[in-house]
mmCIF file of C-alpha atoms and ligand atoms in Angstrom:
data_model
loop_
_atom_site.group_PDB
_atom_site.id
_atom_site.type_symbol
_atom_site.label_atom_id
_atom_site.label_comp_id
_atom_site.label_asym_id
_atom_site.label_seq_id
_atom_site.Cartn_x
_atom_site.Cartn_y
_atom_site.Cartn_z
ATOM 1 C CA MET T 1 69.187 79.554 100.822
ATOM 2 C CA LYS T 2 72.381 80.904 98.954
ATOM 3 C CA LYS T 3 72.778 82.286 95.004
ATOM 4 C CA ALA T 4 75.163 80.927 92.612
ATOM 5 C CA VAL T 5 75.164 81.871 89.217
ATOM 6 C CA VAL T 6 77.099 80.422 86.504
ATOM 7 C CA ILE T 7 78.273 83.526 83.840
ATOM 8 C CA ILE T 8 78.640 81.807 80.328
ATOM 9 C CA PRO T 9 80.749 84.244 78.129
ATOM 10 C CA THR T 10 79.773 83.721 74.935
ATOM 11 C CA TYR T 11 80.784 84.898 71.102
ATOM 12 C CA ASN T 12 79.566 83.200 68.084
ATOM 13 C CA GLU T 13 78.399 79.957 70.256
ATOM 14 C CA LYS T 14 75.115 79.314 67.854
ATOM 15 C CA GLY T 15 76.482 75.283 68.255
ATOM 16 C CA ASN T 16 77.084 74.709 71.352
ATOM 17 C CA ILE T 17 75.582 76.932 73.657
ATOM 18 C CA ALA T 18 71.935 74.801 73.812
ATOM 19 C CA GLU T 19 73.648 71.916 74.669
ATOM 20 C CA THR T 20 75.642 73.776 77.636
ATOM 21 C CA ILE T 21 72.841 75.072 78.857
ATOM 22 C CA GLN T 22 71.092 72.063 78.723
ATOM 23 C CA SER T 23 73.617 69.881 80.598
ATOM 24 C CA LEU T 24 73.632 72.490 83.737
ATOM 25 C CA ALA T 25 70.043 71.680 83.614
ATOM 26 C CA GLU T 26 70.136 68.349 84.590
ATOM 27 C CA ILE T 27 73.424 68.654 86.927
ATOM 28 C CA PHE T 28 71.039 71.524 88.971
ATOM 29 C CA LYS T 29 68.429 69.363 89.453
ATOM 30 C CA SER T 30 70.903 67.298 92.182
ATOM 31 C CA ILE T 31 72.038 70.571 93.721
ATOM 32 C CA LYS T 32 69.733 70.642 97.021
ATOM 33 C CA ASN T 33 71.535 73.386 99.109
ATOM 34 C CA TRP T 34 72.394 76.703 96.456
ATOM 35 C CA GLN T 35 69.776 78.475 94.506
ATOM 36 C CA MET T 36 71.626 77.638 90.834
ATOM 37 C CA GLN T 37 71.014 80.345 87.687
ATOM 38 C CA ILE T 38 73.203 80.650 84.770
ATOM 39 C CA LEU T 39 74.051 83.967 83.000
ATOM 40 C CA VAL T 40 75.142 84.576 79.528
ATOM 41 C CA VAL T 41 76.722 87.069 78.534
ATOM 42 C CA ASP T 42 76.891 87.854 74.441
ATOM 43 C CA ASP T 43 78.681 90.215 72.827
ATOM 44 C CA SER T 44 75.766 90.527 69.814
ATOM 45 C CA SER T 45 77.514 87.792 68.018
ATOM 46 C CA PRO T 46 76.692 87.802 64.453
ATOM 47 C CA ASP T 47 75.998 84.103 64.512
ATOM 48 C CA GLY T 48 72.855 85.096 66.422
ATOM 49 C CA THR T 49 73.479 82.938 69.837
ATOM 50 C CA ALA T 50 71.515 85.916 71.517
ATOM 51 C CA ILE T 51 68.142 84.870 69.811
ATOM 52 C CA LEU T 52 68.417 81.676 70.743
ATOM 53 C CA VAL T 53 69.388 81.995 74.416
ATOM 54 C CA LYS T 54 66.096 84.353 74.430
ATOM 55 C CA SER T 55 64.056 81.264 72.717
ATOM 56 C CA LEU T 56 66.225 79.026 75.588
ATOM 57 C CA GLN T 57 64.486 81.639 78.216
ATOM 58 C CA LYS T 58 61.107 80.267 77.618
ATOM 59 C CA LYS T 59 62.014 76.708 78.659
ATOM 60 C CA PHE T 60 64.358 77.762 81.048
ATOM 61 C CA ARG T 61 63.253 80.033 84.019
ATOM 62 C CA PHE T 62 66.720 80.393 85.727
ATOM 63 C CA LEU T 63 68.172 81.887 82.629
ATOM 64 C CA GLU T 64 69.255 84.956 82.338
ATOM 65 C CA LEU T 65 70.511 87.115 79.101
ATOM 66 C CA LEU T 66 72.833 90.185 78.966
ATOM 67 C CA ILE T 67 73.593 91.355 75.304
ATOM 68 C CA ASN T 68 76.785 93.721 75.011
ATOM 69 C CA LYS T 69 76.488 95.832 72.294
ATOM 70 C CA LYS T 70 80.137 95.581 71.206
ATOM 71 C CA LYS T 71 82.350 92.643 71.409
ATOM 72 C CA SER T 72 84.002 93.153 75.014
ATOM 73 C CA GLY T 73 86.477 90.640 75.296
ATOM 74 C CA LEU T 74 86.225 87.643 77.727
ATOM 75 C CA GLY T 75 87.523 90.128 80.837
ATOM 76 C CA GLY T 76 84.497 93.146 79.662
ATOM 77 C CA ALA T 77 81.951 90.374 79.483
ATOM 78 C CA TYR T 78 82.922 88.580 82.709
ATOM 79 C CA LEU T 79 83.184 92.312 84.883
ATOM 80 C CA ILE T 80 79.913 93.070 83.466
ATOM 81 C CA GLY T 81 78.739 89.442 83.986
ATOM 82 C CA MET T 82 79.669 89.746 87.601
ATOM 83 C CA ASN T 83 78.329 92.756 87.864
ATOM 84 C CA HIS T 84 75.273 92.232 87.135
ATOM 85 C CA ALA T 85 75.103 88.876 89.166
ATOM 86 C CA PHE T 86 76.377 90.290 92.733
ATOM 87 C CA ALA T 87 74.387 93.570 92.395
ATOM 88 C CA LYS T 88 71.303 92.626 90.084
ATOM 89 C CA LEU T 89 70.536 89.177 90.805
ATOM 90 C CA LYS T 90 72.164 89.015 94.656
ATOM 91 C CA ALA T 91 74.481 86.185 93.855
ATOM 92 C CA ASP T 92 76.778 84.820 96.963
ATOM 93 C CA LEU T 93 78.403 83.097 94.430
ATOM 94 C CA VAL T 94 79.368 82.903 90.623
ATOM 95 C CA PHE T 95 80.884 80.027 88.390
ATOM 96 C CA GLU T 96 82.869 81.145 85.593
ATOM 97 C CA PHE T 97 82.333 78.656 82.597
ATOM 98 C CA ASP T 98 82.773 77.926 79.115
ATOM 99 C CA ALA T 99 79.990 77.268 76.360
ATOM 100 C CA ASP T 100 81.872 75.625 74.318
ATOM 101 C CA LEU T 101 81.651 71.839 75.975
ATOM 102 C CA SER T 102 85.173 72.233 77.206
ATOM 103 C CA HIS T 103 84.057 71.705 81.139
ATOM 104 C CA ASP T 104 82.772 69.622 82.570
ATOM 105 C CA PRO T 105 79.221 70.584 84.485
ATOM 106 C CA LYS T 106 79.352 67.707 86.543
ATOM 107 C CA LYS T 107 82.236 69.065 88.041
ATOM 108 C CA ILE T 108 80.190 71.901 89.649
ATOM 109 C CA PRO T 109 78.771 69.927 93.215
ATOM 110 C CA ALA T 110 82.560 69.188 93.897
ATOM 111 C CA PHE T 111 83.361 73.337 93.836
ATOM 112 C CA LEU T 112 80.440 74.492 96.247
ATOM 113 C CA LYS T 113 81.237 71.738 98.302
ATOM 114 C CA LYS T 114 84.584 73.434 98.891
ATOM 115 C CA ILE T 115 82.884 76.983 99.344
ATOM 116 C CA ASP T 116 80.879 74.856 102.002
ATOM 117 C CA GLN T 117 84.583 73.937 103.351
ATOM 118 C CA GLY T 118 84.868 77.603 103.619
ATOM 119 C CA TYR T 119 87.330 78.347 100.575
ATOM 120 C CA ASP T 120 86.494 81.617 98.030
ATOM 121 C CA LEU T 121 87.642 80.837 95.217
ATOM 122 C CA VAL T 122 88.058 77.487 93.338
ATOM 123 C CA LEU T 123 89.491 76.660 90.513
ATOM 124 C CA GLY T 124 88.963 73.628 87.790
ATOM 125 C CA SER T 125 92.259 72.509 87.468
ATOM 126 C CA ARG T 126 93.741 70.006 84.625
ATOM 127 C CA TYR T 127 97.139 69.522 86.380
ATOM 128 C CA ILE T 128 95.982 67.906 89.853
ATOM 129 C CA LYS T 129 95.617 64.379 89.876
ATOM 130 C CA GLY T 130 92.193 63.501 88.140
ATOM 131 C CA GLY T 131 92.072 66.283 85.989
ATOM 132 C CA SER T 132 94.110 66.218 82.229
ATOM 133 C CA ILE T 133 94.195 67.847 79.480
ATOM 134 C CA PRO T 134 92.734 66.524 75.883
ATOM 135 C CA LYS T 135 95.310 63.980 74.842
ATOM 136 C CA ASN T 136 94.877 64.684 71.180
ATOM 137 C CA TRP T 137 96.441 68.084 71.823
ATOM 138 C CA GLY T 138 99.511 68.478 69.512
ATOM 139 C CA ILE T 139 102.900 68.108 71.371
ATOM 140 C CA HIS T 140 102.758 72.240 71.017
ATOM 141 C CA ARG T 141 99.558 73.282 72.472
ATOM 142 C CA LYS T 142 100.071 70.317 75.889
ATOM 143 C CA PHE T 143 104.212 71.981 75.639
ATOM 144 C CA LEU T 144 102.810 75.522 75.942
ATOM 145 C CA SER T 145 100.268 74.376 78.441
ATOM 146 C CA ILE T 146 102.117 72.880 81.156
ATOM 147 C CA VAL T 147 105.518 74.523 80.509
ATOM 148 C CA GLY T 148 103.512 77.728 80.527
ATOM 149 C CA ASN T 149 101.686 76.867 84.049
ATOM 150 C CA ALA T 150 105.337 75.912 85.746
ATOM 151 C CA PHE T 151 107.004 78.985 84.819
ATOM 152 C CA ILE T 152 104.366 80.728 86.271
ATOM 153 C CA ASN T 153 104.503 78.750 89.331
ATOM 154 C CA PHE T 154 108.602 79.840 88.797
ATOM 155 C CA LEU T 155 107.994 83.716 88.662
ATOM 156 C CA MET T 156 105.970 83.694 91.305
ATOM 157 C CA LEU T 157 107.290 81.695 93.364
ATOM 158 C CA ASP T 158 104.211 80.132 94.521
ATOM 159 C CA PHE T 159 103.323 76.274 93.802
ATOM 160 C CA SER T 160 100.345 75.793 95.778
ATOM 161 C CA ILE T 161 98.171 76.971 92.773
ATOM 162 C CA ARG T 162 98.725 73.780 89.585
ATOM 163 C CA ASP T 163 96.172 75.770 86.769
ATOM 164 C CA TRP T 164 96.542 79.089 86.645
ATOM 165 C CA THR T 165 95.026 80.228 83.437
ATOM 166 C CA THR T 166 92.077 77.540 83.398
ATOM 167 C CA GLY T 167 88.640 79.461 82.803
ATOM 168 C CA PHE T 168 86.434 77.201 84.887
ATOM 169 C CA ARG T 169 86.025 78.397 88.187
ATOM 170 C CA ALA T 170 84.190 79.411 91.068
ATOM 171 C CA ILE T 171 83.998 83.151 93.013
ATOM 172 C CA LYS T 172 82.835 83.982 95.982
ATOM 173 C CA LYS T 173 81.303 87.577 96.548
ATOM 174 C CA GLU T 174 83.810 88.554 98.866
ATOM 175 C CA VAL T 175 86.681 88.330 96.728
ATOM 176 C CA TYR T 176 85.109 90.074 93.686
ATOM 177 C CA LEU T 177 84.189 93.199 96.177
ATOM 178 C CA SER T 178 87.606 93.340 97.472
ATOM 179 C CA ILE T 179 89.176 93.818 94.496
ATOM 180 C CA GLU T 180 86.574 94.765 91.873
ATOM 181 C CA ASP T 181 88.202 98.237 91.897
ATOM 182 C CA GLU T 182 91.834 96.989 90.642
ATOM 183 C CA LEU T 183 90.600 95.346 87.853
ATOM 184 C CA HIS T 184 88.486 98.253 85.570
ATOM 185 C CA ASP T 185 91.793 98.835 83.677
ATOM 186 C CA ASP T 186 92.396 98.349 79.730
ATOM 187 C CA ARG T 187 94.411 95.435 80.537
ATOM 188 C CA PHE T 188 92.206 92.973 82.380
ATOM 189 C CA SER T 189 89.867 92.767 78.788
ATOM 190 C CA GLY T 190 91.003 90.063 77.362
ATOM 191 C CA TYR T 191 92.051 86.975 78.260
ATOM 192 C CA THR T 192 95.046 88.029 80.527
ATOM 193 C CA PHE T 193 91.878 89.069 83.123
ATOM 194 C CA GLN T 194 92.097 85.688 84.312
ATOM 195 C CA ILE T 195 95.542 85.640 85.833
ATOM 196 C CA GLY T 196 95.118 89.514 87.493
ATOM 197 C CA PHE T 197 92.178 88.445 88.938
ATOM 198 C CA LEU T 198 94.064 85.239 90.378
ATOM 199 C CA HIS T 199 96.936 87.241 91.675
ATOM 200 C CA LYS T 200 94.667 89.766 92.849
ATOM 201 C CA THR T 201 93.003 86.814 94.520
ATOM 202 C CA LEU T 202 96.019 85.191 95.578
ATOM 203 C CA ARG T 203 97.751 88.042 97.391
ATOM 204 C CA LYS T 204 94.343 89.423 99.729
ATOM 205 C CA ASN T 205 95.119 86.050 101.239
ATOM 206 C CA PHE T 206 91.491 84.275 100.383
ATOM 207 C CA LYS T 207 91.674 80.756 100.720
ATOM 208 C CA ILE T 208 91.706 79.108 97.424
ATOM 209 C CA ALA T 209 91.227 75.396 96.608
ATOM 210 C CA GLU T 210 91.801 73.164 93.476
ATOM 211 C CA VAL T 211 89.166 70.568 91.484
ATOM 212 C CA PRO T 212 90.097 68.234 88.819
ATOM 213 C CA PHE T 213 88.339 68.050 85.627
ATOM 214 C CA GLU T 214 88.872 66.508 82.457
ATOM 215 C CA PHE T 215 88.953 69.194 80.141
ATOM 216 C CA LYS T 216 87.551 68.465 76.895
ATOM 217 C CA ASP T 217 88.333 69.971 73.358
ATOM 218 C CA ARG T 218 85.674 71.920 71.967
ATOM 219 C CA VAL T 219 84.354 70.040 69.025
ATOM 220 C CA VAL T 220 82.324 72.693 67.474
ATOM 221 C CA GLY T 221 82.892 76.878 66.450
ATOM 222 C CA ASN T 222 86.327 78.311 66.830
ATOM 223 C CA SER T 223 89.030 79.678 69.748
ATOM 224 C CA LYS T 224 88.698 82.951 70.369
ATOM 225 C CA ILE T 225 92.011 82.602 71.954
ATOM 226 C CA GLY T 226 95.406 83.660 69.846
ATOM 227 C CA PRO T 227 99.041 84.001 69.894
ATOM 228 C CA GLU T 228 98.463 87.901 71.639
ATOM 229 C CA TYR T 229 97.259 85.608 74.525
ATOM 230 C CA ILE T 230 100.819 84.757 75.495
ATOM 231 C CA LYS T 231 102.091 87.378 74.704
ATOM 232 C CA ASN T 232 99.803 90.099 77.187
ATOM 233 C CA THR T 233 100.201 87.461 79.481
ATOM 234 C CA LEU T 234 103.398 87.200 80.149
ATOM 235 C CA LEU T 235 103.872 90.797 79.860
ATOM 236 C CA TYR T 236 101.520 91.678 82.755
ATOM 237 C CA LEU T 237 103.042 88.541 84.778
ATOM 238 C CA MET T 238 106.408 89.935 83.962
ATOM 239 C CA LYS T 239 105.344 93.487 85.082
ATOM 240 C CA VAL T 240 103.684 92.809 88.720
ATOM 241 C CA ARG T 241 106.282 90.499 89.350
ATOM 242 C CA ILE T 242 109.012 93.342 88.682
ATOM 243 C CA LYS T 243 106.891 95.373 90.699
ATOM 244 C CA GLU T 244 106.746 93.430 93.604
ATOM 245 C CA ILE T 245 110.244 92.346 93.413
ATOM 246 C CA LEU T 246 111.113 96.114 93.730
ATOM 247 C CA GLU T 247 108.698 97.234 96.396
ATOM 248 C CA MET T 248 110.161 94.361 99.268
ATOM 249 C CA ARG T 249 112.547 96.268 101.564
ATOM 250 C CA VAL T 250 115.760 93.870 101.418
ATOM 251 C CA VAL T 251 115.625 94.138 97.723
ATOM 252 C CA LYS T 252 115.588 98.251 97.848
ATOM 253 C CA PHE T 253 118.530 97.481 100.760
ATOM 254 C CA ALA T 254 120.436 96.111 98.407
ATOM 255 C CA ILE T 255 119.709 98.483 95.553
ATOM 256 C CA VAL T 256 121.213 101.941 98.069
ATOM 257 C CA GLY T 257 123.652 99.233 99.181
ATOM 258 C CA GLY T 258 124.953 98.944 95.813
ATOM 259 C CA PHE T 259 124.832 102.503 94.361
ATOM 260 C CA GLY T 260 126.001 103.418 97.615
ATOM 261 C CA ALA T 261 129.548 101.903 96.335
ATOM 262 C CA LEU T 262 129.592 103.756 92.990
ATOM 263 C CA VAL T 263 128.820 106.935 94.976
ATOM 264 C CA GLN T 264 131.874 105.949 97.028
ATOM 265 C CA LEU T 265 134.364 105.268 94.022
ATOM 266 C CA ILE T 266 132.810 108.722 92.374
ATOM 267 C CA ALA T 267 133.842 110.289 95.449
ATOM 268 C CA LEU T 268 137.129 109.150 95.809
ATOM 269 C CA SER T 269 138.379 110.344 93.263
ATOM 270 C CA LEU T 270 136.706 113.796 93.475
ATOM 271 C CA TRP T 271 137.799 114.501 96.870
ATOM 272 C CA ARG T 272 141.430 113.345 96.172
ATOM 273 C CA ILE T 273 141.119 117.108 93.763
ATOM 274 C CA PRO T 274 141.278 118.774 97.249
ATOM 275 C CA PHE T 275 143.426 116.769 99.120
ATOM 276 C CA SER T 276 145.950 115.337 96.449
ATOM 277 C CA SER T 277 149.263 114.642 98.310
ATOM 278 C CA GLU T 278 150.356 111.294 99.584
ATOM 279 C CA LYS T 279 149.385 112.178 103.178
ATOM 280 C CA SER T 280 145.903 113.618 102.289
ATOM 281 C CA PHE T 281 144.812 110.040 100.771
ATOM 282 C CA VAL T 282 143.285 109.077 104.020
ATOM 283 C CA ILE T 283 141.745 111.808 104.365
ATOM 284 C CA ALA T 284 140.106 112.125 100.616
ATOM 285 C CA ASN T 285 139.254 108.322 101.728
ATOM 286 C CA PHE T 286 137.453 108.755 104.591
ATOM 287 C CA LEU T 287 135.419 111.833 103.222
ATOM 288 C CA SER T 288 134.136 109.473 100.016
ATOM 289 C CA ILE T 289 132.958 106.548 103.119
ATOM 290 C CA GLU T 290 130.929 109.699 104.428
ATOM 291 C CA THR T 291 129.225 111.088 101.370
ATOM 292 C CA ALA T 292 128.343 107.813 100.820
ATOM 293 C CA ILE T 293 126.892 107.288 103.661
ATOM 294 C CA VAL T 294 124.863 110.374 103.244
ATOM 295 C CA SER T 295 123.975 109.691 100.071
ATOM 296 C CA ASN T 296 122.732 105.883 101.802
ATOM 297 C CA PHE T 297 120.812 107.770 104.787
ATOM 298 C CA ILE T 298 119.042 109.833 101.879
ATOM 299 C CA TRP T 299 118.124 107.033 99.412
ATOM 300 C CA SER T 300 117.116 104.757 102.936
ATOM 301 C CA ASN T 301 114.840 107.574 104.308
ATOM 302 C CA LEU T 302 113.100 107.979 100.623
ATOM 303 C CA TRP T 303 112.870 104.771 99.745
ATOM 304 C CA THR T 304 113.576 101.646 101.639
ATOM 305 C CA PHE T 305 111.824 102.943 104.504
ATOM 306 C CA LYS T 306 109.823 105.246 102.814
ATOM 307 C CA ASP T 307 107.083 103.697 105.404
ATOM 308 C CA ARG T 308 108.828 104.801 108.474
ATOM 309 C CA LYS T 309 109.906 108.359 107.150
ATOM 310 C CA LEU T 310 112.094 110.591 110.150
ATOM 311 C CA LYS T 311 110.592 113.960 110.882
ATOM 312 C CA ALA T 312 112.721 116.440 110.502
ATOM 313 C CA SER T 313 113.732 117.016 114.325
ATOM 314 C CA GLN T 314 114.738 113.131 114.082
ATOM 315 C CA ILE T 315 117.101 113.565 111.536
ATOM 316 C CA PRO T 316 120.069 114.576 113.482
ATOM 317 C CA MET T 317 120.361 112.001 116.047
ATOM 318 C CA SER T 318 119.445 109.501 113.374
ATOM 319 C CA PHE T 319 122.165 109.898 111.033
ATOM 320 C CA LEU T 320 124.417 109.397 114.426
ATOM 321 C CA THR T 321 123.100 106.144 114.699
ATOM 322 C CA PHE T 322 123.375 105.786 110.950
ATOM 323 C CA ASN T 323 126.888 105.966 111.129
ATOM 324 C CA LEU T 324 127.332 104.104 114.513
ATOM 325 C CA SER T 325 125.607 101.109 112.577
ATOM 326 C CA SER T 326 127.588 101.971 109.486
ATOM 327 C CA GLY T 327 130.479 101.524 111.642
ATOM 328 C CA GLY T 328 129.598 98.581 113.159
ATOM 329 C CA SER T 329 129.262 96.301 109.996
ATOM 330 C CA ILE T 330 132.984 97.820 109.691
ATOM 331 C CA LEU T 331 133.930 95.987 112.335
ATOM 332 C CA ILE T 332 132.333 92.730 112.175
ATOM 333 C CA GLN T 333 134.081 92.437 108.907
ATOM 334 C CA SER T 334 137.303 93.151 110.559
ATOM 335 C CA ALA T 335 136.659 91.344 113.090
ATOM 336 C CA ILE T 336 136.009 88.217 110.601
ATOM 337 C CA ALA T 337 139.142 89.273 108.858
ATOM 338 C CA TYR T 338 141.033 89.192 111.599
ATOM 339 C CA PHE T 339 139.663 85.251 113.033
ATOM 340 C CA THR T 340 140.489 84.182 109.753
ATOM 341 C CA SER T 341 144.357 84.971 109.360
ATOM 342 C CA ALA T 342 144.214 84.044 113.400
ATOM 343 C CA THR T 343 143.270 80.644 112.878
ATOM 344 C CA ILE T 344 142.935 79.267 109.085
ATOM 345 C CA GLY T 345 145.444 81.500 108.046
ATOM 346 C CA LEU T 346 145.664 82.742 104.267
ATOM 347 C CA LYS T 347 145.707 79.655 101.802
ATOM 348 C CA PRO T 348 144.858 79.392 98.964
ATOM 349 C CA VAL T 349 141.384 77.884 97.805
ATOM 350 C CA PHE T 350 141.239 77.920 93.945
ATOM 351 C CA THR T 351 141.766 79.729 90.808
ATOM 352 C CA LEU T 352 139.566 81.339 88.756
ATOM 353 C CA PRO T 353 140.243 79.887 85.248
ATOM 354 C CA ILE T 354 140.772 82.793 82.368
ATOM 355 C CA VAL T 355 141.677 85.263 84.618
ATOM 356 C CA ASN T 356 143.909 83.331 86.579
ATOM 357 C CA TYR T 357 142.578 85.181 89.611
ATOM 358 C CA ILE T 358 143.540 83.120 93.159
ATOM 359 C CA ILE T 359 140.937 83.072 95.162
ATOM 360 C CA ASP T 360 142.695 82.427 98.591
ATOM 361 C CA THR T 361 140.884 82.190 102.485
ATOM 362 C CA GLY T 362 141.018 85.658 102.384
ATOM 363 C CA VAL T 363 139.004 86.363 99.998
ATOM 364 C CA ILE T 364 136.654 83.876 101.265
ATOM 365 C CA SER T 365 136.562 85.760 104.577
ATOM 366 C CA ALA T 366 136.352 89.004 103.201
ATOM 367 C CA VAL T 367 132.949 88.312 101.667
ATOM 368 C CA VAL T 368 131.664 86.604 104.423
ATOM 369 C CA GLY T 369 132.665 89.495 105.951
ATOM 370 C CA ILE T 370 130.433 92.075 103.585
ATOM 371 C CA LEU T 371 127.773 89.567 103.873
ATOM 372 C CA VAL T 372 127.413 89.491 107.443
ATOM 373 C CA GLY T 373 127.882 92.860 107.060
ATOM 374 C CA MET T 374 124.992 94.206 105.220
ATOM 375 C CA PHE T 375 122.702 91.418 106.858
ATOM 376 C CA TRP T 376 124.268 93.482 110.195
ATOM 377 C CA ASN T 377 123.064 97.016 108.384
ATOM 378 C CA PHE T 378 120.031 95.674 107.798
ATOM 379 C CA PHE T 379 118.701 94.767 110.987
ATOM 380 C CA ALA T 380 120.289 97.908 112.495
ATOM 381 C CA TYR T 381 119.048 100.359 110.145
ATOM 382 C CA SER T 382 115.346 98.803 110.938
ATOM 383 C CA THR T 383 115.713 98.139 114.553
ATOM 384 C CA PHE T 384 117.743 101.648 116.099
ATOM 385 C CA VAL T 385 117.329 103.683 112.922
ATOM 386 C CA TRP T 386 113.451 103.357 111.200
ATOM 387 C CA LYS T 387 112.230 101.582 114.169
ATOM 388 C CA LYS T 388 108.996 100.277 113.384
ATOM 389 C CA LYS T 389 105.769 102.451 113.926
ATOM 390 C CA LYS T 390 103.713 101.901 116.996
HETATM 391 N N1 GTP G 1 81.073 87.588 75.326
HETATM 392 C C1 GTP G 1 82.041 87.248 74.884
HETATM 393 N N2 GTP G 1 82.545 85.973 74.753
HETATM 394 C C2 GTP G 1 83.945 85.626 74.422
HETATM 395 C C3 GTP G 1 85.111 86.427 74.498
HETATM 396 N N3 GTP G 1 86.042 86.024 73.683
HETATM 397 C C4 GTP G 1 86.017 85.019 74.279
HETATM 398 N N4 GTP G 1 84.577 84.736 74.659
HETATM 399 C C5 GTP G 1 84.105 83.077 75.312
HETATM 400 O O1 GTP G 1 84.826 82.777 76.052
HETATM 401 C C6 GTP G 1 84.886 81.375 76.207
HETATM 402 C C7 GTP G 1 85.971 80.681 76.132
HETATM 403 O O2 GTP G 1 86.652 81.032 75.295
HETATM 404 P P1 GTP G 1 87.622 80.251 73.891
HETATM 405 O O3 GTP G 1 87.397 80.460 72.577
HETATM 406 O O4 GTP G 1 86.596 78.854 74.178
HETATM 407 O O5 GTP G 1 88.727 79.765 75.012
HETATM 408 P P2 GTP G 1 89.772 78.638 75.269
HETATM 409 O O6 GTP G 1 88.392 78.298 75.353
HETATM 410 O O7 GTP G 1 90.845 79.284 76.169
HETATM 411 O O8 GTP G 1 90.473 78.189 73.836
HETATM 412 P P3 GTP G 1 89.393 77.059 73.465
HETATM 413 O O9 GTP G 1 90.346 75.874 73.717
HETATM 414 O O10 GTP G 1 90.304 77.085 71.738
HETATM 415 O O11 GTP G 1 88.751 76.422 72.584
HETATM 416 C C8 GTP G 1 83.667 80.804 75.113
HETATM 417 O O12 GTP G 1 82.504 80.451 75.476
HETATM 418 C C9 GTP G 1 83.813 82.377 73.870
HETATM 419 O O13 GTP G 1 82.672 81.912 73.674
HETATM 420 C C10 GTP G 1 84.833 87.752 73.868
HETATM 421 O O14 GTP G 1 85.067 88.902 73.758
HETATM 422 N N5 GTP G 1 83.550 88.059 73.981
HETATM 423 MG MG1 MG G 2 87.258 76.869 75.209
#
């Protein structure tokens, strides 16, 4: 039979832990196809939570206790707990569960059902049908929780997960093993652990499901969550997103292209020093374009397409192809300009306020030309110059 361990991190939960364990024990009686266990991870709570848990072990055979000498934060407690559950207790699945009666133990069979159906991680969700946050929460807290989650959805450009910050979860061993190495980082010691864990699971394409539950406010004891939580979580998310976006090839391509335009302008003013006469402006202009092309080629090879980096022997031919591809984009832009003037003609469309600049069909066709040209360049670079390695 498969084994599931419910991990409960505790810090000063003497007033809650007995009732939490009792209510879990009730539910366990109804679960037939999973062997259920509880693992309390206490950070040597000054209120003596661990002493109480020890006395409860006599009554509940399935109750395990781990004691941390130092306060290690929520993430630290879960890391130690998961490691113990999977390595020592030979669990196939763990639950994350709060000690303060906020999570509904009656929902555990619904989580297990999702796991049996093939999901890898199940979230207890307050923001899907059937789930809720406490009615008595102040407008401030409701706003923060709802808007915070919506913000994360937009930041991630992922709307498949409704409750990113929930602390009620079921996690399969495979998920933990595949991201374990990335979790031993100071940033994950606190509440950031939850968001970081979920983000990494999502990126590894594990199957995630949500089960609704009604979140109950804690009645006894103090919340350990502080304003630090919001700041750290947002900082963490912004950082990983910026990193992810900068790793996208199109974004690198656009940055290299933008930088190339700047190089071209600077090169033009430099080439005009040796080629100073009016007649030789065309030469200076050509050389500045070629300088930008060289810069684009180097940065594309070192950064945009670094996973397909060219061998030294390939560089001369590839540079020629690169030049021809870039020339293709000039041809496309010229063709669009010709087509516009020959068919629609150059007509004013609207005037930009303040600067009084007239946007005519010529300007619009140039913008379209640049975009189509960029599209062509990206296509040509990735198919002809930096071919996919087989
Ligand atoms: N071992 C350990 N447990 C912790 C630590 N911080 C929080 N916990 C436990 O983690 C669970 C969630 O903490 P809470 O303070 O209830 O956080 P919350 O549920 O987001 O906030 P509230 O809505 O105010 O209850 C509880 O069981 C806490 O006792 C810690 O540093 N170490
Ligand atoms: Mg709580």
